[in-house]
XYZ file of C-alpha atoms in Angstrom:
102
model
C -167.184 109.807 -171.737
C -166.308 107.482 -168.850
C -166.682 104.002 -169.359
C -169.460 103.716 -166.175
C -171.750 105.224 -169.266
C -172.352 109.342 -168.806
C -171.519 112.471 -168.202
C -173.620 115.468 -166.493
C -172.228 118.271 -168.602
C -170.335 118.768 -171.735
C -168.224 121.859 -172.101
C -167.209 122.835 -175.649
C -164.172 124.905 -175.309
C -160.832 124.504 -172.650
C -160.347 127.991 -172.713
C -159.951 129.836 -169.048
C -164.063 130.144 -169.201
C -164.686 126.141 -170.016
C -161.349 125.271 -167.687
C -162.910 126.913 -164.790
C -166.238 125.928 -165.200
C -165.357 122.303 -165.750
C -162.956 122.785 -162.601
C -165.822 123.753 -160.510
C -168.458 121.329 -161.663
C -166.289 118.539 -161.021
C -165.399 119.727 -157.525
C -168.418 119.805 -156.672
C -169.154 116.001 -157.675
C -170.522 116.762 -161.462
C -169.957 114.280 -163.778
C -168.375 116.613 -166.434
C -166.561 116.107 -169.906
C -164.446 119.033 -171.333
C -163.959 119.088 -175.296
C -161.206 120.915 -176.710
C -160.364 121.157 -180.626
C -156.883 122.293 -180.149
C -153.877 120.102 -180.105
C -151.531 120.854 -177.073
C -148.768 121.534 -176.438
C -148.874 124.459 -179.151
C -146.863 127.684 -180.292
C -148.729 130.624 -179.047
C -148.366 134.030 -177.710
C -148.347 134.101 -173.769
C -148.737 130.274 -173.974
C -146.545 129.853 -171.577
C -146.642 132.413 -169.184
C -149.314 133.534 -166.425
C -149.732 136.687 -165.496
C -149.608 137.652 -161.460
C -153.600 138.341 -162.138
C -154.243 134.791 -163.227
C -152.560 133.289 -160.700
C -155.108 135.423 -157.957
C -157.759 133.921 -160.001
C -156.084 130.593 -160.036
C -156.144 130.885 -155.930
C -159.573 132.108 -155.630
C -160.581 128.931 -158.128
C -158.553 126.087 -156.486
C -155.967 126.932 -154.043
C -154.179 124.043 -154.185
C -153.678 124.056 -157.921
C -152.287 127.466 -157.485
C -149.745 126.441 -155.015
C -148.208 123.010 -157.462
C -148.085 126.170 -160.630
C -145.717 127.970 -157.840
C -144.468 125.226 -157.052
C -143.491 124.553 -160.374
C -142.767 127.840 -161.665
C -139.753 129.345 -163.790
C -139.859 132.838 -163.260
C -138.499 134.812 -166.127
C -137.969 138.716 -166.463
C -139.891 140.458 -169.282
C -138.471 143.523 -170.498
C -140.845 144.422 -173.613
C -142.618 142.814 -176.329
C -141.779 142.975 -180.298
C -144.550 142.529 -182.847
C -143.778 140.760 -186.119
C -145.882 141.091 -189.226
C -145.833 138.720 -191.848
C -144.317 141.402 -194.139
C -141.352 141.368 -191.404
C -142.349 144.993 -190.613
C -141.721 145.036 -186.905
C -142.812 146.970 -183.475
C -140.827 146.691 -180.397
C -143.048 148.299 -177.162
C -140.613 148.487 -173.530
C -142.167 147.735 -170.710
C -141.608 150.566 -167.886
C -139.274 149.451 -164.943
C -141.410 149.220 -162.154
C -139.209 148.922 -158.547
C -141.988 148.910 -156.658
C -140.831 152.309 -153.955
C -142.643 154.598 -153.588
């Protein structure tokens, strides 16, 4: 809550739904307060990494936000993905080389 006394909307949940809805209310002058139960920075899969379609929806949603994440970006390669259990039993899936000809 802001100390002036209020907010127009509450938002339970900073997940990409809550994050862009509170994004938009707020551009568009709407008092709004965005609750979040996680602690971050956290350990999680894909935490740290946006995919090339997030970052169309990221454009579409605020263009300029999109442009500081570029802006900011450290672009890794990502060959495959291995899948741990807690038993330790393990799956390794290769992502296909994709050159882009063609």
């Amino acid at each position: 809550m802001t100390a002036s006394g209020g907010t127009d909307v509450c938002i339970l949940g900073g997940g990409p739904g809550g994050s862009a809805a509170a994004l938009q209310l707020a551009r568009h002058g709407v008092r709004t307060t965005l609750v979040e139960k996680a602690v971050f920075p956290r350990d999680k899969v894909c935490g740290d990494a946006l995919s090339g379609k997030v970052m169309r929806t990221l454009e579409r949603l605020d263009p300029a936000l999109a442009e500081r994440v570029n802006g900011d970006a450290h672009v890794q390669g990502s060959w495959g993905v291995t899948f741990v259990a807690p038993g330790g039993a393990s799956l390794r899936v290769p992502f296909s080389r994709h050159t882009g000809e063609g």
